[in-house]
Structure formats: structure tokens, C-alpha cells
C-alpha positions as YAML, in Angstrom:
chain: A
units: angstrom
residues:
- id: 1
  name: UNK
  ca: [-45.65, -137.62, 109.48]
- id: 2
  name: UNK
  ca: [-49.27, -136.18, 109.93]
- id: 3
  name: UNK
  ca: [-51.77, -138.90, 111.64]
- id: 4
  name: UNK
  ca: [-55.25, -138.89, 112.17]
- id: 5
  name: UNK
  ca: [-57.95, -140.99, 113.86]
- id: 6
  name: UNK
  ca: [-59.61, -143.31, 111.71]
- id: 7
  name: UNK
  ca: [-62.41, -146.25, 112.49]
- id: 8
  name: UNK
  ca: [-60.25, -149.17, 110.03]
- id: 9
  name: UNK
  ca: [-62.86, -152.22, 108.91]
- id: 10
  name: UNK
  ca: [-59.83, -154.96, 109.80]
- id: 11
  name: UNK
  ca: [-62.38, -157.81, 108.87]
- id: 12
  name: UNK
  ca: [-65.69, -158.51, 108.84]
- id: 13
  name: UNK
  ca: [-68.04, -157.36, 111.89]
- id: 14
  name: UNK
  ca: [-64.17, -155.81, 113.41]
- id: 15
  name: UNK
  ca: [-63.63, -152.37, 113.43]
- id: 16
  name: UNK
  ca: [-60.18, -150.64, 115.19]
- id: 17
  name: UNK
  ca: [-59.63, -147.35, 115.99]
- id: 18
  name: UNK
  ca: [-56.14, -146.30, 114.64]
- id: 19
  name: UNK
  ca: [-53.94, -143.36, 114.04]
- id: 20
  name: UNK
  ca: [-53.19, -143.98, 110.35]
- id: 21
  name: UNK
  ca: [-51.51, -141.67, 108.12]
- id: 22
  name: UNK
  ca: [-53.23, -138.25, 106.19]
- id: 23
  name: UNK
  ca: [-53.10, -138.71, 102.93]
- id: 24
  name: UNK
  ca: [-50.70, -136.95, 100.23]
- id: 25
  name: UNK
  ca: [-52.36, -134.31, 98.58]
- id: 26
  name: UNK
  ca: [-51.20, -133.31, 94.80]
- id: 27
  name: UNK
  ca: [-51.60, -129.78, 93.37]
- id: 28
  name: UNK
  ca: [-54.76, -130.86, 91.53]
- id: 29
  name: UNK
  ca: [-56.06, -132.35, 95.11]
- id: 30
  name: UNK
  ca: [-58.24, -130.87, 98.32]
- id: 31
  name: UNK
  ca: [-57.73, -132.67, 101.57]
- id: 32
  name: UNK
  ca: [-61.22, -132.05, 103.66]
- id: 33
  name: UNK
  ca: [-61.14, -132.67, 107.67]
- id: 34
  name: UNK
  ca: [-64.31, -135.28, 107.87]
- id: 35
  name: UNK
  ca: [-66.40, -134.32, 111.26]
- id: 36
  name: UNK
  ca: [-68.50, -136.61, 110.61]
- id: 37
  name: UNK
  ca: [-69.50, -139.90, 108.03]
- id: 38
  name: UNK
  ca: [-72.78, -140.79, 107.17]
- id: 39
  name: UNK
  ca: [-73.86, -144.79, 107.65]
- id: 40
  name: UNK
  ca: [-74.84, -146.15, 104.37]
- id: 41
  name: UNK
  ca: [-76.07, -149.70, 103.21]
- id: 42
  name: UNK
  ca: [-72.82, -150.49, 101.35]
- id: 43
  name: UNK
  ca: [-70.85, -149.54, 104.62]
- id: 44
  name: UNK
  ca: [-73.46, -152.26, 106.15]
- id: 45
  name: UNK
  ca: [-72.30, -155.04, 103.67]
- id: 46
  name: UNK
  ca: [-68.42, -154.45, 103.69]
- id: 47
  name: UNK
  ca: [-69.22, -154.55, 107.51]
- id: 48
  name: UNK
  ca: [-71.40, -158.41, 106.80]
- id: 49
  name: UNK
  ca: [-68.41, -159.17, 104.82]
- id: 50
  name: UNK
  ca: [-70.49, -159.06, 101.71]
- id: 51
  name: UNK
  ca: [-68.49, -156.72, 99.50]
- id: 52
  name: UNK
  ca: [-64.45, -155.15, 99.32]
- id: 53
  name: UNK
  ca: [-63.51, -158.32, 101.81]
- id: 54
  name: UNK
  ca: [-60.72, -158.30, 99.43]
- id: 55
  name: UNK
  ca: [-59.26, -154.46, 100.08]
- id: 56
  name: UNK
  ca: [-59.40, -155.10, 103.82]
- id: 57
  name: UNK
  ca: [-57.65, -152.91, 105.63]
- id: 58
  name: UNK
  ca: [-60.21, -149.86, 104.57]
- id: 59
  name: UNK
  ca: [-61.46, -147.04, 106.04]
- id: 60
  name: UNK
  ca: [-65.40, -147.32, 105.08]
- id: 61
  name: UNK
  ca: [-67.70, -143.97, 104.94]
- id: 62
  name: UNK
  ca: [-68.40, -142.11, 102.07]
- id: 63
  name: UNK
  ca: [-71.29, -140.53, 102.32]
- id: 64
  name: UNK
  ca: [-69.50, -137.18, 105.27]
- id: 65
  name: UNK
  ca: [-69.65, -133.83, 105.74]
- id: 66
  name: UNK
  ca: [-66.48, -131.65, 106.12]
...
């Protein structure tokens, strides 16, 4: 199994680095290596615990470049 390094929100104001699995691709699918991820104010509240405390474990940051 592939892994790659990710920054996981675990809770709020908690992040972990962690090797988690890349993601499946299907034929209809491109898989993009992020260098680097953009800091948005969304990413800010699921950090405060404001919004997606419910889908914790996640992997915040979409606003990247490839």
C-alpha cells in the first residue's frame, strides 16, 4: 500500500503528522502530488472547532497547488 505524509486535524486546535494512505484513483479520476496547501478561513474554523467537528479525522487544505 502507497502512503503519504499528511498534516490530519485529530480535534480541535490538534494537528498530527501521519503516513495515511493515497487515495484510489478510478479511470474517470487524476491523483495530483500537493507541494503545497494554501491556509484559508474555513481551514481556520475546522481548526476553532467551529465547522466539520463531526468528520474528524480530516485532512484540511483545499485551496494547493500541484
Amino acid at each position: 500500500m502507497a502512503t503519504m505524509r499528511a498534516a490530519v486535524l485529530t480535534a480541535p486546535h490538534r494537528f498530527e503528522l501521519r503516513e495515511v494512505a493515497v487515495p484510489e484513483v478510478g479511470p474517470d479520476d487524476a491523483l495530483i502530488r500537493v507541494q503545497r496547501t494554501g491556509i484559508c478561513g474555513t481551514d481556520i474554523h475546522m481548526f476553532n472547532g467551529h465547522y466539520a467537528v463531526d468528520r474528524l479525522p480530516l485532512v484540511p487544505g483545499h485551496e494547493f497547488a500541484g
